[in-house]
mmCIF file with all atom_site columns, C-alpha atoms in Angstrom:
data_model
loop_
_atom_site.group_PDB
_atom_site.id
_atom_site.type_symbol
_atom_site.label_atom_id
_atom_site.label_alt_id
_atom_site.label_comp_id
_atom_site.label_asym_id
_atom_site.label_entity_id
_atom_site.label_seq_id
_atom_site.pdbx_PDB_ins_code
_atom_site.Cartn_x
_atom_site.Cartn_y
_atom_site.Cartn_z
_atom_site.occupancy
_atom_site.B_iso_or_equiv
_atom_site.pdbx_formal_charge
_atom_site.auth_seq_id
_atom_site.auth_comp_id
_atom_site.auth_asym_id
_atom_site.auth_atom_id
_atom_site.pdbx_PDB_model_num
ATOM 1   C CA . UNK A 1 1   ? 4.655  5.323   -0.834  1.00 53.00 ? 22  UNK A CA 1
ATOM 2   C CA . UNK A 1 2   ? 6.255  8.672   -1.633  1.00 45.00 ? 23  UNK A CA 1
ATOM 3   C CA . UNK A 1 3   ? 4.143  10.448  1.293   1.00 52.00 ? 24  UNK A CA 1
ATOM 4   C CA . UNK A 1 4   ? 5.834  7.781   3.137   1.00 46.00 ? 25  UNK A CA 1
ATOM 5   C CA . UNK A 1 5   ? 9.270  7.557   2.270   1.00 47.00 ? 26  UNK A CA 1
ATOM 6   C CA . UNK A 1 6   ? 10.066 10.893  1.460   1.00 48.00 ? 27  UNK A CA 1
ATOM 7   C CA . UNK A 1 7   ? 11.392 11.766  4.622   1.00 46.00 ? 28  UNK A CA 1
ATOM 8   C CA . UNK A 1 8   ? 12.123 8.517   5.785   1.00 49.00 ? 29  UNK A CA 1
ATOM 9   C CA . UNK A 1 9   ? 14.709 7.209   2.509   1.00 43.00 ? 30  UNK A CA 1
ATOM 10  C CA . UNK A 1 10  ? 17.439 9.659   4.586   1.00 43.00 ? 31  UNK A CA 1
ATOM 11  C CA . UNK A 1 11  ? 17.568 7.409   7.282   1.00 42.00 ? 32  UNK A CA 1
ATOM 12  C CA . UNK A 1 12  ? 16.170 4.609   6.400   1.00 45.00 ? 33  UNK A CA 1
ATOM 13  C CA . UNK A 1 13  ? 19.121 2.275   6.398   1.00 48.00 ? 34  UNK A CA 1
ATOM 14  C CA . UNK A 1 14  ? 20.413 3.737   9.540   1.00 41.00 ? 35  UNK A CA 1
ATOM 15  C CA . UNK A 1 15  ? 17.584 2.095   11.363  1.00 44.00 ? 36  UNK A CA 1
ATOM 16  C CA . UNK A 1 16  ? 16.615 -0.402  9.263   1.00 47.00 ? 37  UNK A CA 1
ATOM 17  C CA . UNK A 1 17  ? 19.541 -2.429  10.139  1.00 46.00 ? 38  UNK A CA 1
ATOM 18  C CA . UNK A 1 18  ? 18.353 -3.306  13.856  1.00 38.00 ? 39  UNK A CA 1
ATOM 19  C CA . UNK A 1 19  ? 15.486 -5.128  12.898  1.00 53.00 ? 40  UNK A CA 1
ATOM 20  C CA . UNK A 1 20  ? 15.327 -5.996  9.062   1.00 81.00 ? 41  UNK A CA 1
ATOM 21  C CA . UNK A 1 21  ? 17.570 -9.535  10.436  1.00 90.00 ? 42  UNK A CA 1
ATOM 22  C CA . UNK A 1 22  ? 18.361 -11.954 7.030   1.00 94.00 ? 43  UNK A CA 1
ATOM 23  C CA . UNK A 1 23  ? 18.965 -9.371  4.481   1.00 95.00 ? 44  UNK A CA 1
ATOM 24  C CA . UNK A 1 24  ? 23.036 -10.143 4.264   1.00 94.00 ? 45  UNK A CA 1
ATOM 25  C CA . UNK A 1 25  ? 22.188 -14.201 4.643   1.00 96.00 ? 46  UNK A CA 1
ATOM 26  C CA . UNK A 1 26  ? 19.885 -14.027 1.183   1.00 97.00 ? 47  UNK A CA 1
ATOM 27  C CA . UNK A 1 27  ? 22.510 -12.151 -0.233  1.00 97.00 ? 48  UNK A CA 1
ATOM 28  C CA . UNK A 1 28  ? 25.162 -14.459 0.881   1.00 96.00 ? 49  UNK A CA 1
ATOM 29  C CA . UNK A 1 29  ? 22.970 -17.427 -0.534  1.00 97.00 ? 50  UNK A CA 1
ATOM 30  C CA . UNK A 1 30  ? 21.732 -16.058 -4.142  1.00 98.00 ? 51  UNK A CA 1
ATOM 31  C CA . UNK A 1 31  ? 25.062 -18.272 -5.440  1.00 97.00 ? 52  UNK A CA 1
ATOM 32  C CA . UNK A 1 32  ? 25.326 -16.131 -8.560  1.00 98.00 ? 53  UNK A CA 1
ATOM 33  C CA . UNK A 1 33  ? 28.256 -15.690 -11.022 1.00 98.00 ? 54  UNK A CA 1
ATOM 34  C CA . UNK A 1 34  ? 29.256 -13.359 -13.658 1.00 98.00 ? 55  UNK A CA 1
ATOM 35  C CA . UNK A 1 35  ? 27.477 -12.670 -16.374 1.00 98.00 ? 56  UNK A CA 1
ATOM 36  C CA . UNK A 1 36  ? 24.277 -13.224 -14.577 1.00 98.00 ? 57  UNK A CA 1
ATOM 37  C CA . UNK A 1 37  ? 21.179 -10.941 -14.574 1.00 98.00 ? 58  UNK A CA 1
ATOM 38  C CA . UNK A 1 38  ? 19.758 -10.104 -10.737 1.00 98.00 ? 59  UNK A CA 1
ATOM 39  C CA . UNK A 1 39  ? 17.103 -7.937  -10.115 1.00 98.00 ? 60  UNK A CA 1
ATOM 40  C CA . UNK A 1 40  ? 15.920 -6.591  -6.887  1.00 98.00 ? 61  UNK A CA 1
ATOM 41  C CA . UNK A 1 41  ? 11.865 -6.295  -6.447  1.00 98.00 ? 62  UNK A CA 1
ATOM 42  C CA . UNK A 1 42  ? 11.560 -3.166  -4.281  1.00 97.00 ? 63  UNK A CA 1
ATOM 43  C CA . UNK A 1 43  ? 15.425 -2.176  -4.087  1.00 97.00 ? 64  UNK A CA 1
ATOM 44  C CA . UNK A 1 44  ? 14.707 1.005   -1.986  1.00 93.00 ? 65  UNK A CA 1
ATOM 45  C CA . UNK A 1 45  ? 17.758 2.645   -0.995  1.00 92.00 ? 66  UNK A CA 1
ATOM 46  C CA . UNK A 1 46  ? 19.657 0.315   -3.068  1.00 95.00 ? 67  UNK A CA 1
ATOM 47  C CA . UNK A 1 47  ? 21.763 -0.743  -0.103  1.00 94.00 ? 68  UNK A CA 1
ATOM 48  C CA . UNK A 1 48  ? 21.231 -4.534  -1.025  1.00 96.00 ? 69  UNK A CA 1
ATOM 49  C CA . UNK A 1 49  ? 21.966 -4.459  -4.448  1.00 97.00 ? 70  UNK A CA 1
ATOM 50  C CA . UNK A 1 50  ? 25.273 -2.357  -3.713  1.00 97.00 ? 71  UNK A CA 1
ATOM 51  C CA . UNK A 1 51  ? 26.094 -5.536  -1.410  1.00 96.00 ? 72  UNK A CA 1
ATOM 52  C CA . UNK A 1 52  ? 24.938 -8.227  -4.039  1.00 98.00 ? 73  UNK A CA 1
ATOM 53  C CA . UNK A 1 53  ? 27.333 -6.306  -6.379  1.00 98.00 ? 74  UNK A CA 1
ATOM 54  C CA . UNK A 1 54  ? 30.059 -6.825  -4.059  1.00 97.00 ? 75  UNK A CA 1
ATOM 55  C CA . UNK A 1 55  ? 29.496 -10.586 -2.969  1.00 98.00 ? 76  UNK A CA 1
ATOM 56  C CA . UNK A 1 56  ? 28.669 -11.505 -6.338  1.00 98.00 ? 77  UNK A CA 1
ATOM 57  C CA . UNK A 1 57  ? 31.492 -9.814  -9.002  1.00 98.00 ? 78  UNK A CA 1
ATOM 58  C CA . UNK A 1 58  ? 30.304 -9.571  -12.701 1.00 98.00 ? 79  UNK A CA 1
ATOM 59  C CA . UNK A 1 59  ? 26.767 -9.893  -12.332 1.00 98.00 ? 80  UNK A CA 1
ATOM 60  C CA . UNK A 1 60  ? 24.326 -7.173  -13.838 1.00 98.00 ? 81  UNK A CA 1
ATOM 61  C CA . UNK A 1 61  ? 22.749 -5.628  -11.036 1.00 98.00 ? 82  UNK A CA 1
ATOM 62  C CA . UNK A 1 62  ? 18.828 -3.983  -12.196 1.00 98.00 ? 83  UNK A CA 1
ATOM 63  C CA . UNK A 1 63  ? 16.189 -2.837  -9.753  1.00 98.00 ? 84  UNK A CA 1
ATOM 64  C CA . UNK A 1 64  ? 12.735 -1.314  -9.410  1.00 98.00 ? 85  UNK A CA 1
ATOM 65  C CA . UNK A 1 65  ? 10.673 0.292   -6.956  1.00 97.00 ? 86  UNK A CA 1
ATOM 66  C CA . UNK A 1 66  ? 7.414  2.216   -6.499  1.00 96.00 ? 87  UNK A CA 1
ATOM 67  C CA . UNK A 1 67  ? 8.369  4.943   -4.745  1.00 93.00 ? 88  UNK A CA 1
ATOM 68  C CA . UNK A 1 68  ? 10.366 7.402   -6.647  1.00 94.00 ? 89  UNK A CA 1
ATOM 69  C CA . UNK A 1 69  ? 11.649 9.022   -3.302  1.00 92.00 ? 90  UNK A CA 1
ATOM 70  C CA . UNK A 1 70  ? 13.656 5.771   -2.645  1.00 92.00 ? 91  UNK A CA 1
ATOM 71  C CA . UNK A 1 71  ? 15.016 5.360   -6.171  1.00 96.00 ? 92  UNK A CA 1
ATOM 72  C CA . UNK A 1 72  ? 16.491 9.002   -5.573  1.00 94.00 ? 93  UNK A CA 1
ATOM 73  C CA . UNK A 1 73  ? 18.620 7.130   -2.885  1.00 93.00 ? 94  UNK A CA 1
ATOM 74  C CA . UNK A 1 74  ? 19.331 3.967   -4.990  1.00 96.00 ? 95  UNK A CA 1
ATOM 75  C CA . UNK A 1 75  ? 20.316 6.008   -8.478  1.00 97.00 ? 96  UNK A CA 1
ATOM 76  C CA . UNK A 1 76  ? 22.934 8.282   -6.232  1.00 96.00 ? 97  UNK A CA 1
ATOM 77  C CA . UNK A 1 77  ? 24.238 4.728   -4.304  1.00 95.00 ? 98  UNK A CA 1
ATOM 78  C CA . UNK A 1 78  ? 25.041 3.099   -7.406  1.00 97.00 ? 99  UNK A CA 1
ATOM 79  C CA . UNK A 1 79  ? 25.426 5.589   -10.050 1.00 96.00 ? 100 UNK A CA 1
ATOM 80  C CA . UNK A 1 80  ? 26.167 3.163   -12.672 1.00 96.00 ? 101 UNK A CA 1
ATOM 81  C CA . UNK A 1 81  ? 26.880 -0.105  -11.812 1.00 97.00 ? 102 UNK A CA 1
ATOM 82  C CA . UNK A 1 82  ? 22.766 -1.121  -11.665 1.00 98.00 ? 103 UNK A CA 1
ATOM 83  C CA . UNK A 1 83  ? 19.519 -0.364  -14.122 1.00 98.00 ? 104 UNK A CA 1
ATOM 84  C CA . UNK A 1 84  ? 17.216 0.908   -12.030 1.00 98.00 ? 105 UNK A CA 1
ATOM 85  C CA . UNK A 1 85  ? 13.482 1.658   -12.783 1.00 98.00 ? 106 UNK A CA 1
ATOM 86  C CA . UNK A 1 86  ? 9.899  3.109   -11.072 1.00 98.00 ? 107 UNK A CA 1
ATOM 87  C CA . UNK A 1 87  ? 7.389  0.107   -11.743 1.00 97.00 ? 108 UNK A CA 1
ATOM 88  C CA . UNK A 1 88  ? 4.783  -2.092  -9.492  1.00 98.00 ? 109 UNK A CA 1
ATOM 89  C CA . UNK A 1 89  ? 5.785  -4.823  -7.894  1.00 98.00 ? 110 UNK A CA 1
ATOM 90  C CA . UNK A 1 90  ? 1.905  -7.238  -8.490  1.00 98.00 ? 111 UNK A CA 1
ATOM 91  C CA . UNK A 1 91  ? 2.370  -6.584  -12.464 1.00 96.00 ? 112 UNK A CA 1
ATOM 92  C CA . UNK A 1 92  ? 6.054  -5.801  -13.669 1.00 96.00 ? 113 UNK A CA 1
ATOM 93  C CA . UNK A 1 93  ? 7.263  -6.902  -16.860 1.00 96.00 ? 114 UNK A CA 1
ATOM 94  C CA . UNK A 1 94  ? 10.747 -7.845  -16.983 1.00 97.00 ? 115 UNK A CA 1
ATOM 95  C CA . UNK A 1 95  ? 11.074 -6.466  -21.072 1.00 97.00 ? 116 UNK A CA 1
ATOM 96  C CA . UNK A 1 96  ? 9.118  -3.219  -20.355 1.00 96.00 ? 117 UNK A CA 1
ATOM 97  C CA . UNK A 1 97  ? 10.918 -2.141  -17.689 1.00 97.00 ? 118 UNK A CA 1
ATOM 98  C CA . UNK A 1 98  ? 14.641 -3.258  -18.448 1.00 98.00 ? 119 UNK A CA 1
ATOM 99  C CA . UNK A 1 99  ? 14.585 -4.789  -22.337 1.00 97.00 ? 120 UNK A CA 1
ATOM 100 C CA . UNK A 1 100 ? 15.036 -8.574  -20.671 1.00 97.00 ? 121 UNK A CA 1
ATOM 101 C CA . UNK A 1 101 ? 13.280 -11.424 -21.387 1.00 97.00 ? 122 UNK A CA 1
ATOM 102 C CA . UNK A 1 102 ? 14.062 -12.937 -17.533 1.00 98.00 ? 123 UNK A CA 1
ATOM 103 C CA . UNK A 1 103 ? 16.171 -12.705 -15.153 1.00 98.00 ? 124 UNK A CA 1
ATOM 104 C CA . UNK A 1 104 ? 18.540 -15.435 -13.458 1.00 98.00 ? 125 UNK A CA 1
ATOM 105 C CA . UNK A 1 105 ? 17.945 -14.457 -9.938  1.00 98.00 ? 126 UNK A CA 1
ATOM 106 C CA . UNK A 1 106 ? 15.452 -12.161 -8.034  1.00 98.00 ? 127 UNK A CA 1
ATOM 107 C CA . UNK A 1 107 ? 15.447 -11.438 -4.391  1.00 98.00 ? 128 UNK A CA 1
ATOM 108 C CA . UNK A 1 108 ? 12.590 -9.591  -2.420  1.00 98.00 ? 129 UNK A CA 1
ATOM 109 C CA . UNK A 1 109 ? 13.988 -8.748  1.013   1.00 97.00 ? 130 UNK A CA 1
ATOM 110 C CA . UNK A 1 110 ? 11.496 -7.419  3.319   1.00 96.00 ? 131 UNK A CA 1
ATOM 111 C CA . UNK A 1 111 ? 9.217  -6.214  0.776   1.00 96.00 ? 132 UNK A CA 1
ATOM 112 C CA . UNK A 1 112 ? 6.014  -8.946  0.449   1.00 98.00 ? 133 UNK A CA 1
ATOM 113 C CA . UNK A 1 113 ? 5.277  -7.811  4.074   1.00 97.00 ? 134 UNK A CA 1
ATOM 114 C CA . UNK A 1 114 ? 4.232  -4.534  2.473   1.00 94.00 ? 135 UNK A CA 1
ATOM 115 C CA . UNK A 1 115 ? 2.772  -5.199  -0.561  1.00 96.00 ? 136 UNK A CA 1
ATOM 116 C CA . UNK A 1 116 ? -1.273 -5.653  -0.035  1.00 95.00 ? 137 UNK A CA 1
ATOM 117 C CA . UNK A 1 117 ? -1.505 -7.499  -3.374  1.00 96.00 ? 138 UNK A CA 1
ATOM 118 C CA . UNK A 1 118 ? 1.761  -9.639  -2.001  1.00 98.00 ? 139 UNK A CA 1
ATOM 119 C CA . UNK A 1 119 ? 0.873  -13.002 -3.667  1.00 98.00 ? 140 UNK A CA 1
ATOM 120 C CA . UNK A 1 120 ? 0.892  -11.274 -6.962  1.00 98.00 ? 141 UNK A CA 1
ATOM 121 C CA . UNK A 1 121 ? 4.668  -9.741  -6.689  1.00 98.00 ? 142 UNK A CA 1
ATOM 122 C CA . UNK A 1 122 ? 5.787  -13.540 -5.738  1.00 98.00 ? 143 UNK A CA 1
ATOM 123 C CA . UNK A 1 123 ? 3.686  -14.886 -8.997  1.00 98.00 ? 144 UNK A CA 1
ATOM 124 C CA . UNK A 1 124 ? 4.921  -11.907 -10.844 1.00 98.00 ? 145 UNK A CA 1
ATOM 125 C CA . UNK A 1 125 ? 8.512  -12.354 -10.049 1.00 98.00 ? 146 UNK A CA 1
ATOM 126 C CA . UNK A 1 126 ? 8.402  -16.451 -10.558 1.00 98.00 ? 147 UNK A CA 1
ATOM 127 C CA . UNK A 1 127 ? 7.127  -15.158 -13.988 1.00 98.00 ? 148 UNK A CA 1
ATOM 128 C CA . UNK A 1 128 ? 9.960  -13.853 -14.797 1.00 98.00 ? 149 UNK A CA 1
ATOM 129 C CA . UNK A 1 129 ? 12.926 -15.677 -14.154 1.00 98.00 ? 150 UNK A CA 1
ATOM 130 C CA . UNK A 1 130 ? 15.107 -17.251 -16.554 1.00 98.00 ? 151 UNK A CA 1
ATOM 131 C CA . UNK A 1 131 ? 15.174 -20.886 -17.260 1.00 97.00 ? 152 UNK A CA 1
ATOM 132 C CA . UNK A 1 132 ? 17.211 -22.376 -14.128 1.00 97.00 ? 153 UNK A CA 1
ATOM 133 C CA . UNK A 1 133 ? 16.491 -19.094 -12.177 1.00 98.00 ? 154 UNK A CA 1
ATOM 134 C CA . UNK A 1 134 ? 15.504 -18.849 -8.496  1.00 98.00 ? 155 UNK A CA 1
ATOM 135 C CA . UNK A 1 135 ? 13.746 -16.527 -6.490  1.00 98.00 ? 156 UNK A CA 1
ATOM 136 C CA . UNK A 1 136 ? 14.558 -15.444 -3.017  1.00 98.00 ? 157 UNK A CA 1
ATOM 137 C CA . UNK A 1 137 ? 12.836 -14.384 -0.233  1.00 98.00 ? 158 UNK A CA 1
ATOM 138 C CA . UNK A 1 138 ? 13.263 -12.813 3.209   1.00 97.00 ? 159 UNK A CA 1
ATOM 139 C CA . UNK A 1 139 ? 10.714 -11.083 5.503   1.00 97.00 ? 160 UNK A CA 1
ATOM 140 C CA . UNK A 1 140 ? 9.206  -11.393 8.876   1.00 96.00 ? 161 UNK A CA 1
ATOM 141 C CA . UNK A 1 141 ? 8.470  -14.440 10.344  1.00 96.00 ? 162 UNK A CA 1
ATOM 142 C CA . UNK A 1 142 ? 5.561  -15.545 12.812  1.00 94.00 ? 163 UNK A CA 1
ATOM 143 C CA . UNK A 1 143 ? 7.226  -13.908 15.711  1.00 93.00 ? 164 UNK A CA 1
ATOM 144 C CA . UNK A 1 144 ? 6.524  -17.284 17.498  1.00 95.00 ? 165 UNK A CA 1
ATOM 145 C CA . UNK A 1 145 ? 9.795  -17.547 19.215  1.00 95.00 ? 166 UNK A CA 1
ATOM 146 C CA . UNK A 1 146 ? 9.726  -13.934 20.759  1.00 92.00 ? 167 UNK A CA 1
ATOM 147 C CA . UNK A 1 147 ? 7.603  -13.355 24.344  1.00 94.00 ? 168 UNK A CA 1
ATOM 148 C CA . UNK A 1 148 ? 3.926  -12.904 23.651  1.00 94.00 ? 169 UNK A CA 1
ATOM 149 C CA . UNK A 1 149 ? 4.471  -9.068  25.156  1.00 94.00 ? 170 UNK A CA 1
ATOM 150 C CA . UNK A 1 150 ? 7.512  -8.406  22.683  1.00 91.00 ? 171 UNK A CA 1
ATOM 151 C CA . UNK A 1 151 ? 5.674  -10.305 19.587  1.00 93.00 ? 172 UNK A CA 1
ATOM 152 C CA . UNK A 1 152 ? 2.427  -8.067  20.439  1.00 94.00 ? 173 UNK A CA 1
ATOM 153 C CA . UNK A 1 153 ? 4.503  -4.800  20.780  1.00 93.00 ? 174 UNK A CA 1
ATOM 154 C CA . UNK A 1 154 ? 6.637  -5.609  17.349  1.00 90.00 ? 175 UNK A CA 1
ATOM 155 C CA . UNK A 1 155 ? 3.685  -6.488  15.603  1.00 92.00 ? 176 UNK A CA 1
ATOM 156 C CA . UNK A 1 156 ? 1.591  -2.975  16.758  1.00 93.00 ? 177 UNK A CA 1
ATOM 157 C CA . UNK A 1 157 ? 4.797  -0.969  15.882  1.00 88.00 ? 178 UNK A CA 1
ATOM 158 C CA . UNK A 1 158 ? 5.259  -2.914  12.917  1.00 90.00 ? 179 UNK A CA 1
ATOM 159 C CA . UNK A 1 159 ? 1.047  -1.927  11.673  1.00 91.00 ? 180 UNK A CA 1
ATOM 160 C CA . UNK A 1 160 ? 2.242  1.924   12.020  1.00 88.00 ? 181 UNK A CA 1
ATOM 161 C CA . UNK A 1 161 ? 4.827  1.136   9.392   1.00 84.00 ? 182 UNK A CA 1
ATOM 162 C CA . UNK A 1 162 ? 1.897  -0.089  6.975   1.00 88.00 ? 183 UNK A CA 1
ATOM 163 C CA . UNK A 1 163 ? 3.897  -3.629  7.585   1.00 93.00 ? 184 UNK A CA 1
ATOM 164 C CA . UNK A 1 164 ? 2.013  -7.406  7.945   1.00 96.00 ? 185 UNK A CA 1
ATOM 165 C CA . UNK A 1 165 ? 4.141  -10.163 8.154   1.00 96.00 ? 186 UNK A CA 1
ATOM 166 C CA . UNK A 1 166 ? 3.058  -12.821 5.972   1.00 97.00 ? 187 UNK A CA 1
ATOM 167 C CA . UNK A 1 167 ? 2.568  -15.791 7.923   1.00 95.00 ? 188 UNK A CA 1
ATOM 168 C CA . UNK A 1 168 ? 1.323  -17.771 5.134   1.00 97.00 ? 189 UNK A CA 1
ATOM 169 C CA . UNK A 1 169 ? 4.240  -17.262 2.620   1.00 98.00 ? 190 UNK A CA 1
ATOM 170 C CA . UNK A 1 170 ? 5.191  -20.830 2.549   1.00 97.00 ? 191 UNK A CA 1
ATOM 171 C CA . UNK A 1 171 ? 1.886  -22.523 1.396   1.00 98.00 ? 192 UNK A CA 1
ATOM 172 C CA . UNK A 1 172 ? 1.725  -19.769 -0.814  1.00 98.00 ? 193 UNK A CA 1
ATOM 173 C CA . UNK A 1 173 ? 5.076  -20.051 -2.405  1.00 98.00 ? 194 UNK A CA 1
ATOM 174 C CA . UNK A 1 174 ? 4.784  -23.974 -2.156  1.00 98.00 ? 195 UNK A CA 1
ATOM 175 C CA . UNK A 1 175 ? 1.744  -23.763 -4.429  1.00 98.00 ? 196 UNK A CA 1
ATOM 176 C CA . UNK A 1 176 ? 3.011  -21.154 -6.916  1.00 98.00 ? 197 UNK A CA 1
ATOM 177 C CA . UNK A 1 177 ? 6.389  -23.115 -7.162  1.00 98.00 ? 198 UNK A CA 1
ATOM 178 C CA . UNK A 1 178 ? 4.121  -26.422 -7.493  1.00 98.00 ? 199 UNK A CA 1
ATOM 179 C CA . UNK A 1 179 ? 1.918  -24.764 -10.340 1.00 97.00 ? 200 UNK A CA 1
ATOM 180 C CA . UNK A 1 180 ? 5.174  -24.111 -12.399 1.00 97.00 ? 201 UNK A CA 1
ATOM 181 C CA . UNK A 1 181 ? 7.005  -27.124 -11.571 1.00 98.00 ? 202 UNK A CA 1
ATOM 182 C CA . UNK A 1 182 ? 9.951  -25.468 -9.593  1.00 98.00 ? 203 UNK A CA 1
ATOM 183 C CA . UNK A 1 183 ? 11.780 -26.849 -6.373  1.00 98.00 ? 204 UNK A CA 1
ATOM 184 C CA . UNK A 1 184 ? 11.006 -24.723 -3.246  1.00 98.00 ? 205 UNK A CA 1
ATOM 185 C CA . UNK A 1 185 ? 12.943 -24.450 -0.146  1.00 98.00 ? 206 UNK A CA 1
ATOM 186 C CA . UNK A 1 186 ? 12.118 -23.149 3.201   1.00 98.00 ? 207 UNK A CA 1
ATOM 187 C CA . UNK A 1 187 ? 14.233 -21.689 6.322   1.00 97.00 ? 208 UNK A CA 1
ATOM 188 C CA . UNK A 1 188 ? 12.844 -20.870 9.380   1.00 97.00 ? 209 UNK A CA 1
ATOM 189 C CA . UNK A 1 189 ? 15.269 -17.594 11.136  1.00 96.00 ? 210 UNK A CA 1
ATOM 190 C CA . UNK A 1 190 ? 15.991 -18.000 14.831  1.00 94.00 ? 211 UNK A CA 1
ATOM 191 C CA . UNK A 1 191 ? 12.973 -17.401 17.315  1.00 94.00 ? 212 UNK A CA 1
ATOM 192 C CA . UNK A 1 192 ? 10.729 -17.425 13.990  1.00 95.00 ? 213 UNK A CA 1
ATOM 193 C CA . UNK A 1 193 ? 11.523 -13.150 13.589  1.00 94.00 ? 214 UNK A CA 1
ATOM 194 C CA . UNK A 1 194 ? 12.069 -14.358 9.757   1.00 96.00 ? 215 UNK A CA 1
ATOM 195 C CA . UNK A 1 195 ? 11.421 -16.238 6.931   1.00 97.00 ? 216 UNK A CA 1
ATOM 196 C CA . UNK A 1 196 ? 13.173 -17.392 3.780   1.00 98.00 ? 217 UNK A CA 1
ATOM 197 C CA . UNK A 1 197 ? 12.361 -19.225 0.994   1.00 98.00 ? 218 UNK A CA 1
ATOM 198 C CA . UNK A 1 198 ? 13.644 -20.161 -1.862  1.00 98.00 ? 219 UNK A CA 1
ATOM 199 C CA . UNK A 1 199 ? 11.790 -20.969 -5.159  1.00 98.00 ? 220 UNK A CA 1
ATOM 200 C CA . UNK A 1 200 ? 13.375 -22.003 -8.562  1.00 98.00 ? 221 UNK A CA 1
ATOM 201 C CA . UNK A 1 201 ? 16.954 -24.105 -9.298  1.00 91.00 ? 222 UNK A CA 1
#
């Protein structure tokens, strides 16, 4: 993922934002308060986590990715104000790589879509939430809703970018939620471009 990123983190949320649709409504919907711990799986640039900061005031902001290119960006974004750490996303441990036992919310936007070993990141972050936590979820949809010429061409461009959207994310997260007794919600974006779901209270 370094090979990858490390000329890309420069302008990667310059052209990120035309077609990585959601990110801002997860944020928006996360319904945390101060004092809270929220941890991003795969911050990146740490461009969501400097808006979770700001929608949510008071919460501790932490954050981990694999490539150590991107958490160049994320440490120089937010200095201070998050915890920030280089770990795997299929087998993290919340007290190895930050000292907590859990956290109270945990967001992945955009990032199970390029993870091969995806359904172990969800399992691994439902492992580690806090009593009453929730996890959140956004990535691409089925494309279903988009012309079969546009869905064909976004999904070839999108294979280039090492990127597969999951289109079985919500049986998945239904039976990991099920398995640990947790509510699960699901929200279907406009035209099916993305997908959100919710696991946890």
């Amino acid at each position: 993922m370094d090979r990858v990123y490390r000329g890309q983190r420069h302008i990667y949320d310059l052209t990120r934002k035309y077609y990585l649709f959601g990110r801002d409504r997860l944020i928006r919907e996360l319904d945390a308060a101060p004092g809270m711990a929220v941890l991003e799986v795969g911050c990146g640039t740490g461009r969501n986590l400097e808006l979770a900061g700001k929608a949510w005031p008071g919460v501790a902001l932490h954050g981990f990715d694999i490539s150590s290119e991107m958490l160049k960006n994320a440490g120089k974004r937010l200095g201070t104000e998050a915890q920030l750490a280089l770990g795997d996303a299929t087998r993290f441990d919340p007290k190895t790589l930050f000292g907590r036992e859990g956290f109270d919310r945990i967001f992945l936007s955009y990032t199970l879509s390029m993870i091969p070993g995806w359904q172990d990141a969800l399992s691994a972050a439902i492992a580690a939430l806090s009593p009453g936590g929730a996890v959140h979820v956004v990535d691409f949809g089925d494309l279903a809703g988009l012309p079969s010429p546009l869905r064909a061409g976004l999904r070839g461009w999108l294979t280039k970018f090492h990127v597969t959207p999951r289109t079985d994310l919500p049986a998945v997260a239904a039976r990991l939620a099920n398995e640990r007794g947790l509510p699960v919600r699901f929200t279907r974006g406009p035209l099916g471009y993305y997908q959100m779901v919710r696991i946890g209270h």
